[in-house]
Coordinates of C-alpha atoms in Angstrom, one line a residue:
X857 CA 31.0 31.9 34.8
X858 CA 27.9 34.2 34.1
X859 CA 26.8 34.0 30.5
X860 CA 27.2 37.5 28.8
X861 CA 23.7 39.0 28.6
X862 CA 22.5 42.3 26.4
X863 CA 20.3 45.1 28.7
X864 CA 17.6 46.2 27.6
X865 CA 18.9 49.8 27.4
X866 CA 20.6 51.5 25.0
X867 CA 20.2 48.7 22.5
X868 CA 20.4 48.5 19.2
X869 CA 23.3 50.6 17.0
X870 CA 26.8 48.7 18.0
X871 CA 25.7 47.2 20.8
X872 CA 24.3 43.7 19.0
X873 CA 27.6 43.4 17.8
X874 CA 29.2 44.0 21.3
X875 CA 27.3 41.7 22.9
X876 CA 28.4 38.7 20.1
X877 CA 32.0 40.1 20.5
X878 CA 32.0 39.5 24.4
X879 CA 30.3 36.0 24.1
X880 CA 33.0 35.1 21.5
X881 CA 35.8 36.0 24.2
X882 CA 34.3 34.4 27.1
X883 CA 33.4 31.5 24.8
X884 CA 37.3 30.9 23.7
X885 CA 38.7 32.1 27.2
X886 CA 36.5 29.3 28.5
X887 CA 37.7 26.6 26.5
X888 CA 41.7 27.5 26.7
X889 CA 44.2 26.7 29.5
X890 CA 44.9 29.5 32.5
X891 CA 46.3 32.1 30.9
X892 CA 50.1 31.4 32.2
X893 CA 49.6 28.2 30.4
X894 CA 49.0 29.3 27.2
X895 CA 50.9 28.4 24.3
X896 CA 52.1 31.3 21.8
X897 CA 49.3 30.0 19.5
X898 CA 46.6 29.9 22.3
X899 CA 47.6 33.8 23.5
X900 CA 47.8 35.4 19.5
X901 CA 43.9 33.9 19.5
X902 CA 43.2 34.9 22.4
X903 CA 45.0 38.7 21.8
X904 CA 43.0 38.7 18.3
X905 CA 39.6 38.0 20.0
X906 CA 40.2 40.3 23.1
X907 CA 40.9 43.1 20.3
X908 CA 37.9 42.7 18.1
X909 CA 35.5 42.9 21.8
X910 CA 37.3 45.9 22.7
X911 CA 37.4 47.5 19.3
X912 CA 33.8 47.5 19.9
X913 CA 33.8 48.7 23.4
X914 CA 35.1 52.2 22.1
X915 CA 32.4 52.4 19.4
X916 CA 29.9 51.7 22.0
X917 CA 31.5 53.9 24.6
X918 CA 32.1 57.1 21.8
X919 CA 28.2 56.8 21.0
X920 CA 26.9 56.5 24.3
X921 CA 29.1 57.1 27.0
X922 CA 26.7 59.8 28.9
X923 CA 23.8 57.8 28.4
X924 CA 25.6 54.7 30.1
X925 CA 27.2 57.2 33.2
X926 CA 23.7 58.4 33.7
X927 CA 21.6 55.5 34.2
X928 CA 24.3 54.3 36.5
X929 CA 24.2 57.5 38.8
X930 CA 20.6 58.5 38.0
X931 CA 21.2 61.3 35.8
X932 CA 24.6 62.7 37.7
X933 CA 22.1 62.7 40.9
X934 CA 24.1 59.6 42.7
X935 CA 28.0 60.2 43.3
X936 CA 30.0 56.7 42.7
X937 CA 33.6 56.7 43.2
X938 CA 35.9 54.5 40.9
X939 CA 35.7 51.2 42.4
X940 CA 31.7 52.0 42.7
X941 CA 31.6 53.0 39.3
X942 CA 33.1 49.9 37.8
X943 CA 31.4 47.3 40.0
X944 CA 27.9 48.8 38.5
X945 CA 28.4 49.4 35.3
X946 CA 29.8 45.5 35.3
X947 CA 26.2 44.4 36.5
X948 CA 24.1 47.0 34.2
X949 CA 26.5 46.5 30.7
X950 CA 27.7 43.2 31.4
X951 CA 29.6 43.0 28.0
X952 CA 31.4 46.6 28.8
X953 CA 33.6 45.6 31.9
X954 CA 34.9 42.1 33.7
X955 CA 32.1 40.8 36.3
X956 CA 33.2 40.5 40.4
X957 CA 34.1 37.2 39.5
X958 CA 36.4 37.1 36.5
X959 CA 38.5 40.3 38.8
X960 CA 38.1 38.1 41.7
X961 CA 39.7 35.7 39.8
X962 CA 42.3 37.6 38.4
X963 CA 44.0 39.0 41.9
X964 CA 44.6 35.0 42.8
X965 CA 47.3 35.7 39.8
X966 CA 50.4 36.8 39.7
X967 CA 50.6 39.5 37.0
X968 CA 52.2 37.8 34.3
X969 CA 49.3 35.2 34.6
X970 CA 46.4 37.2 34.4
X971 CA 43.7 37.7 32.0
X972 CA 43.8 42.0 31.5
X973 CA 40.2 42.7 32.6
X974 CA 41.6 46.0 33.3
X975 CA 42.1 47.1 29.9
X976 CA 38.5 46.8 29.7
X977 CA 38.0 49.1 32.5
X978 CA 40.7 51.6 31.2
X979 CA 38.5 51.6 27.6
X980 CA 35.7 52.3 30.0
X981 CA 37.2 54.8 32.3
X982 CA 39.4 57.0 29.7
X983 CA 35.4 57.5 27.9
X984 CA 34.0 58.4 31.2
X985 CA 36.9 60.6 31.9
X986 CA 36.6 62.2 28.2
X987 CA 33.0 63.2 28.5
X988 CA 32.7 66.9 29.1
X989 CA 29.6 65.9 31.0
X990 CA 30.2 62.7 33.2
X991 CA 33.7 63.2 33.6
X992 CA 33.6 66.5 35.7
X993 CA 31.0 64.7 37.7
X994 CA 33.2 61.4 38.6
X995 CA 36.3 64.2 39.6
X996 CA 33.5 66.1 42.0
X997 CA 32.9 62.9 43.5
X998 CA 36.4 61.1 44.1
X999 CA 37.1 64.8 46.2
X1000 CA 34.3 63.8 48.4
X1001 CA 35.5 62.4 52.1
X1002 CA 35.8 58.4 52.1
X1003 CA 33.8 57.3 55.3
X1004 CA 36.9 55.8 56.5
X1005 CA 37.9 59.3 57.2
X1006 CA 34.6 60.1 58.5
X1007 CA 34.4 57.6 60.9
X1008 CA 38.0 58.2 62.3
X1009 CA 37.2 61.9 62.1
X1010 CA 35.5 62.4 65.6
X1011 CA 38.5 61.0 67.3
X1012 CA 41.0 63.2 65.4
X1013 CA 39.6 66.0 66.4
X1014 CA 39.3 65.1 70.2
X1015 CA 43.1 63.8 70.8
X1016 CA 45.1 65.3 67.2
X1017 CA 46.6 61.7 66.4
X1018 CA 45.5 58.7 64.3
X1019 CA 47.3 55.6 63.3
X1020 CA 47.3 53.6 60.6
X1021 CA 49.7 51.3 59.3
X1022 CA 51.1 53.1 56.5
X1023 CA 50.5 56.5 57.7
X1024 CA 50.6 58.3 61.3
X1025 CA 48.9 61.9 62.0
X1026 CA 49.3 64.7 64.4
X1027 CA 48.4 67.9 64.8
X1028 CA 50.8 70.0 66.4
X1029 CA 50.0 74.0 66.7
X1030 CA 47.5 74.0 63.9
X1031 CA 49.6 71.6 61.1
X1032 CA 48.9 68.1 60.4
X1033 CA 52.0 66.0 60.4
X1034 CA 51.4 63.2 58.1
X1035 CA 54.6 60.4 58.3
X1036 CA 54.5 57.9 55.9
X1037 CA 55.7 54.8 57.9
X1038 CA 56.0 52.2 56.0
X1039 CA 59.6 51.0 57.6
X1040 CA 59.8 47.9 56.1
X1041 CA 59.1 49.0 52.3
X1042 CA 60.6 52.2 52.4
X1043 CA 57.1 53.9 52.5
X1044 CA 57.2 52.0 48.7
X1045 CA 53.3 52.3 47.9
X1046 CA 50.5 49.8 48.1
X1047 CA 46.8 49.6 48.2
X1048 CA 47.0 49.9 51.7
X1049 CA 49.1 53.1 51.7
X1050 CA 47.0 54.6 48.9
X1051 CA 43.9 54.0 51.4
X1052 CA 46.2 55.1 54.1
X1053 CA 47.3 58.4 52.8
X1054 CA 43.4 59.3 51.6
X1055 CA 42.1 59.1 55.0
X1056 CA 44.9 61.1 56.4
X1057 CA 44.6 63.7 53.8
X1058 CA 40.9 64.0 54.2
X1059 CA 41.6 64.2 58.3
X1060 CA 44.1 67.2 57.8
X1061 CA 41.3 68.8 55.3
X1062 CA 38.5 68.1 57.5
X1063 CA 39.7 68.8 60.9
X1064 CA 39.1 73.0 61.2
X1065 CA 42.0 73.7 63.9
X1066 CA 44.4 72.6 61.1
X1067 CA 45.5 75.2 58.9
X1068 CA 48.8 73.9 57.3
X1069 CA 49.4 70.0 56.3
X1070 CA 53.0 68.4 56.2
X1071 CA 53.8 65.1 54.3
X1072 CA 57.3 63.1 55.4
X1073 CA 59.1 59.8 55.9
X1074 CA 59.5 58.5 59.2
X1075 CA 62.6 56.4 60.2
X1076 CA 63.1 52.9 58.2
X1077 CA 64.1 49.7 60.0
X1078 CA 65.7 48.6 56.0
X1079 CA 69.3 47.6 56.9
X1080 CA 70.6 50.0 54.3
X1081 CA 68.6 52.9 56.1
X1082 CA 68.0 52.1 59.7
X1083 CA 67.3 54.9 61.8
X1084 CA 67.5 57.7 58.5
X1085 CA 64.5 58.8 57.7
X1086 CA 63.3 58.2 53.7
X1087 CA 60.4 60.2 52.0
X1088 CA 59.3 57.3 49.4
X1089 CA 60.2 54.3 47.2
X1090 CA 57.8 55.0 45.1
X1091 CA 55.5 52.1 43.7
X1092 CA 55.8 48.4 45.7
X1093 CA 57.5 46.9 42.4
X1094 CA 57.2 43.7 44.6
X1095 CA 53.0 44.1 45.3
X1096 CA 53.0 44.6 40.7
X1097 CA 54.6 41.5 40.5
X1098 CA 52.5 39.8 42.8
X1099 CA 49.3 41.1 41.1
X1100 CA 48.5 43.2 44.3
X1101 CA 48.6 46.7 42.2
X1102 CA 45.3 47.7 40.5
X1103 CA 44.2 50.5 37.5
X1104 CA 41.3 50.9 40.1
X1105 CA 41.9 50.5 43.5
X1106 CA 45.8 51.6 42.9
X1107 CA 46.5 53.4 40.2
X1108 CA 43.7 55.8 39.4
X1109 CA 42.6 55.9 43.0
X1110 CA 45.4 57.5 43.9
X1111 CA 45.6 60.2 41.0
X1112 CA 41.9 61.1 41.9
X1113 CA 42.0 60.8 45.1
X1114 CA 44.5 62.0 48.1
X1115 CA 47.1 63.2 45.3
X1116 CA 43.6 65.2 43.6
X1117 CA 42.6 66.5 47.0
X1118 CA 46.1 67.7 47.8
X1119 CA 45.7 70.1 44.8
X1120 CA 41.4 70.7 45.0
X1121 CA 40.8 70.3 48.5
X1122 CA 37.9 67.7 50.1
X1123 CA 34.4 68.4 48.8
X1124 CA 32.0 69.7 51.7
X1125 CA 28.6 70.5 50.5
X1126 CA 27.3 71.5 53.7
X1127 CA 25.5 74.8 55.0
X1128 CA 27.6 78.0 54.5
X1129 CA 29.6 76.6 51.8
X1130 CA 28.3 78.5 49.2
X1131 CA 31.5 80.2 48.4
X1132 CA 33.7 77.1 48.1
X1133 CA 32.7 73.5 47.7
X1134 CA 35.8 72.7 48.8
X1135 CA 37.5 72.8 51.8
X1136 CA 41.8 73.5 50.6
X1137 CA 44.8 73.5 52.7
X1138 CA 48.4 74.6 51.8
X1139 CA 50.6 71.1 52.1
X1140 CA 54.4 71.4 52.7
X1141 CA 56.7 68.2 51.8
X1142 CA 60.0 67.3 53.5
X1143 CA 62.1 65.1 51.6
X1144 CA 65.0 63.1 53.3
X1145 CA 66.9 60.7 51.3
X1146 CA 64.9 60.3 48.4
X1147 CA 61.6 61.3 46.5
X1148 CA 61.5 58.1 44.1
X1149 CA 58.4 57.5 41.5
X1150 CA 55.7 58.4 43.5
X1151 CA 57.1 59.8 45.9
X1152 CA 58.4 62.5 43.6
X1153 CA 54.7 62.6 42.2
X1154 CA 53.7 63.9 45.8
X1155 CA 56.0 67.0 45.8
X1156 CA 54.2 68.4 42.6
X1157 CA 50.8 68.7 44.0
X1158 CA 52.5 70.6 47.3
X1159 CA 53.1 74.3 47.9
X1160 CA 56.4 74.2 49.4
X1161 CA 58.9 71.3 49.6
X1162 CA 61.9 71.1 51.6
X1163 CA 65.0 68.9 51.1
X1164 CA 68.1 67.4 52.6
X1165 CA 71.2 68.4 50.8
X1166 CA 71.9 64.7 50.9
X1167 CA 68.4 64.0 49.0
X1168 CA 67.6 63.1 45.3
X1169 CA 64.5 63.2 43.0
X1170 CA 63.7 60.9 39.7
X1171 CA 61.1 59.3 38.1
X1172 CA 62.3 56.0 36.9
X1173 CA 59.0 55.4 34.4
X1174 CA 61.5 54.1 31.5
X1175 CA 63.2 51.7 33.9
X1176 CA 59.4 50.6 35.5
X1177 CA 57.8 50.7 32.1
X1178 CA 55.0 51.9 33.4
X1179 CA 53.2 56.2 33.0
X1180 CA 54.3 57.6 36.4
X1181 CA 50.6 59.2 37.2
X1182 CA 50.3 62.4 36.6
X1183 CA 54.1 63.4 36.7
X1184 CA 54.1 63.6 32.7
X1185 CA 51.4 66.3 33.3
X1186 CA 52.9 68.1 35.9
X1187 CA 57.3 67.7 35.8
X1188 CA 57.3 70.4 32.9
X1189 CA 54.9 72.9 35.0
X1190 CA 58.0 72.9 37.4
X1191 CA 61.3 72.4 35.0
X1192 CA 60.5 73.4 31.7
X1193 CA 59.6 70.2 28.9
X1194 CA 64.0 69.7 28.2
X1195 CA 64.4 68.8 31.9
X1196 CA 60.9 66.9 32.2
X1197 CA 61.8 64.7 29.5
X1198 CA 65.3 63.9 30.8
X1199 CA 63.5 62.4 34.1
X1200 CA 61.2 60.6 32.8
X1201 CA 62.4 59.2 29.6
X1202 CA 65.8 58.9 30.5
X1203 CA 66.0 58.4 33.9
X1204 CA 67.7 61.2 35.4
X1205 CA 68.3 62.0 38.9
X1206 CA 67.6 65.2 40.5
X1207 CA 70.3 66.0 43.3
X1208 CA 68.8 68.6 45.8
X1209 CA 72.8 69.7 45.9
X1210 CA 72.6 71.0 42.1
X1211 CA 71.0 73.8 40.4
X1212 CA 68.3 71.8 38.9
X1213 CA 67.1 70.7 41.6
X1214 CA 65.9 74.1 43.0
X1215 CA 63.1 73.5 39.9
X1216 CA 61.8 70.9 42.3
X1217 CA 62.5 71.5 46.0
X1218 CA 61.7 75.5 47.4
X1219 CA 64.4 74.8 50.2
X1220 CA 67.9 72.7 50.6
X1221 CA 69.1 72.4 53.9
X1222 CA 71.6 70.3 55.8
X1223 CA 70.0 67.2 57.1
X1224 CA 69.7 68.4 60.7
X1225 CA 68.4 71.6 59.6
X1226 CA 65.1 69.9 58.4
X1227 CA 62.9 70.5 61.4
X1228 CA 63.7 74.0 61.5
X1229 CA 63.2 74.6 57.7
X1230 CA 59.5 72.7 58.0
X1231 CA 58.8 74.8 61.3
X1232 CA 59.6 78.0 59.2
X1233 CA 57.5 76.4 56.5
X1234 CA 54.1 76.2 58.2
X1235 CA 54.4 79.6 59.9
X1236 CA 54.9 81.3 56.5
X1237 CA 52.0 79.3 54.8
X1238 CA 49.9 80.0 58.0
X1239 CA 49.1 83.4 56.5
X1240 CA 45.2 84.1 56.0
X1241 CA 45.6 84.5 52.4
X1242 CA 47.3 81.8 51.3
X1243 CA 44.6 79.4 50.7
X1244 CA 42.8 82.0 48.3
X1245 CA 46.3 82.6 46.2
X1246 CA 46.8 78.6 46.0
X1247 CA 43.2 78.5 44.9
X1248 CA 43.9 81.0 42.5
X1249 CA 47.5 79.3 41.3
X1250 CA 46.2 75.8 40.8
X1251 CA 43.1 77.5 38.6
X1252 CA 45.8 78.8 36.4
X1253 CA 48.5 75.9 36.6
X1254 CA 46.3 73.0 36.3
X1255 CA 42.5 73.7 34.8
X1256 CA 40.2 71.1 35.7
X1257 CA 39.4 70.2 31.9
X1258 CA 43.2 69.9 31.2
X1259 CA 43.7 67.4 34.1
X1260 CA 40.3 65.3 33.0
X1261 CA 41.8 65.2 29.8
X1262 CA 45.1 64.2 30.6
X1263 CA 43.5 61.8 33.1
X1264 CA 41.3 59.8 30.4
X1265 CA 44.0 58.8 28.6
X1266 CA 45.7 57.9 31.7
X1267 CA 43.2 55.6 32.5
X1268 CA 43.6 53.2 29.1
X1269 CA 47.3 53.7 28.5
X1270 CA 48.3 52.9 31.9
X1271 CA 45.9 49.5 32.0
X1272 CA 47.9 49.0 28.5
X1273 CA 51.4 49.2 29.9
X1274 CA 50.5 47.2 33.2
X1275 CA 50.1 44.3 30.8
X1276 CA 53.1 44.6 28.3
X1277 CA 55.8 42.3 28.7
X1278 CA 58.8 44.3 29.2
X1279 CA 57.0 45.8 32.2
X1280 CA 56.2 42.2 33.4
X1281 CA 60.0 41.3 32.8
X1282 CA 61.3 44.0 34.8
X1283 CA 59.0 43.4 38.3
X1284 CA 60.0 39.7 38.1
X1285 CA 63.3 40.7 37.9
X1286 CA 63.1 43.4 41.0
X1287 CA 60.7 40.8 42.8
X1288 CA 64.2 37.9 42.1
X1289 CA 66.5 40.6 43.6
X1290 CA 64.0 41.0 46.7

């Protein structure tokens, strides 16, 4: 392992005492077993010195947060998205965030066994995300196209389909069908899908003969739901216990990216532009079977959403244990806070059949009726001046500043709760079901 070193910049103030804090950690860490071999004794002194390095992280990070996000992106001249972001400010302030080796390390593990670099990065991330200065700047940049997209875009455009594994798209008289086709999981989300679902979103905002984009569920091969098609699991309980679910790659990736650009639009800074840096599409969601987690996370960034009578909404974050994204931010936009807090802290389950449910979903229709309703969906959102109303109604609903805010603490709490215990109970016990 790579000896903590201090730079050179921006030393001085806290960051002496940083540096000896970090040394003092990877000194102990060093020295004691893998951490799922740790006795109660070896994980208290462990705990204690993780919490004295990171008590000094936030001093550092409250005193010179914009100094640290500019010399990594050259004075907010460079763009670096998340993963980007991390990975350089882990080479520049070496006693801020885990090196490529220590996370490297860390994914060999299941969750239960691992060390919680991430927390570091969710001290990091919620200061970034806090500045009025670089955290505007890191949103700008996670709405810019991934070159995935980019690279796939030419052949969009030319035959209207791409494939992935997770996610298939078609354009069929000017709407992007996006199907979530993860059979075997119940479109339950991954990395991959998160990846997935980014490039197809940026497709659908990119490509200029679409006008309307449609998210659904394609048919599962699950015994319990062959041949019905299912909107989403929500989160792969079975990839968190695995250690397969990051803060970065996962879990704030998708906030601020497809589920972002769903609400903002893809960032285009090209000629002609000048009147919108953004390039924003109405999106329509059809929901069969079930919105779960997630997948009921999706439905709140979208203009219109259609359901099968049959269908049901919930956010199970108390069962989980974990913050379900940005649904805390958004449920009570939609319900009013008495019903919010009944999902999400309680558990309960939206039924497209009652009243309540009409809070969530535009539309209820029998099952066979769902084509129809989506058809009638696009043609109404086809309008010219819809996109300039949505821009308008997501300025109002959902400031910027109000969804950095909410975001920053995201990041740290979120890291926080990934590593509790009851949430590392409850995936080993879904992962023993499986």
């Amino acid at each position: 392992m790579t000896a903590v070193r201090p730079s050179p910049a921006l030393a001085g103030g806290v960051w002496p005492s940083l540096y000896e804090a970090a040394a003092r950690v990877e000194k102990l860490v060093a020295a004691l077993p893998e951490p799922g071999s740790r006795s109660p004794g070896e994980r208290a002194e462990a705990a204690a010195a993780k919490d004295a390095a990171r008590a000094e992280r936030v001093r550092f990070l409250q005193a010179h947060v914009d100094d640290v996000y500019d010399r990594l992106t050259a004075g907010r001249t460079v763009g670096l998205r998340l993963a980007e972001l991390v990975e350089a400010a882990a080479v520049e302030f070496p006693a801020l965030l885990p090196s490529a080796g220590q996370l490297a390390e860390d994914r060999k593990r299941r969750q239960a066994d691992k060390e919680g670099h991430e927390i570091d990065q969710g001290i990091f991330l919620r200061a970034v995300l806090g500045s009025p200065a670089a955290g505007p700047h890191l949103l700008d940049t996670m709405l810019l196209p991934t070159p995935r997209a980019l690279e796939l875009l030419p052949a969009f455009r030319r035959t209207g389909e791409v494939r992935t594994r997770s996610v298939a798209v078609q354009r069929r008289d000017g709407a992007a069908y996006l199907t979530m086709c993860r059979d075997d999981c119940l479109n339950a989300e991954d990395v991959e899908q998160v990846d997935d679902m980014e490039t197809a979103v940026d497709l659908a905002l990119l490509d200029p003969e679409v006008r309307v984009g449609v998210v659904r569920g394609g048919e599962m091969t699950h015994p319990r739901y062959r041949g019905k098609r299912v909107f989403s699991a929500g989160i792969n309980l079975k990839s968190l216990h695995a250690g397969g679910i990051s803060l970065v790659g996962f879990l704030l990736r998708r906030e601020l990216g497809y589920l972002h650009k769903l609400v903002r639009g893809v960032r285009t800074d090209g000629e002609g532009a000048w009147h919108a840096r953004t390039v924003e599409k109405p999106w329509i969601g059809a929901v069969d079977t079930f919105a779960i987690g997630g997948g009921m996370q999706i439905l709140l960034v979208l203009d219109h959403v259609v359901a099968a009578s049959d269908a049901y909404f919930t956010l199970p974050a108390a069962r989980e244990g974990i913050v379900p994204g940005a649904g805390n931010f958004r449920l009570g936009r939609h319900t009013g806070p008495r019903i919010s807090r009944q999902v999400i802290l309680q558990g309960r389950r939206l039924w497209a059949s009652e009243p309540d449910a009409r809070l969530v979903a535009d539309e209820v229709v029998e099952p066979e009726e769902m084509d129809a309703a989506v058809a009638r969906g696009v043609e109404r959102l086809s309008a010219p001046a819809v996109v300039a109303n949505r821009r308008m109604l997501n300025l109002a609903e959902e400031p910027p500043d109000e969804f950095r805010r909410y975001m920053a603490e995201f990041a740290l709490q979120q890291a926080l709760r990934l590593y509790d215990e009851d949430v590392i109970a409850k995936v080993g016990r879904f992962a023993g079901r499986e």
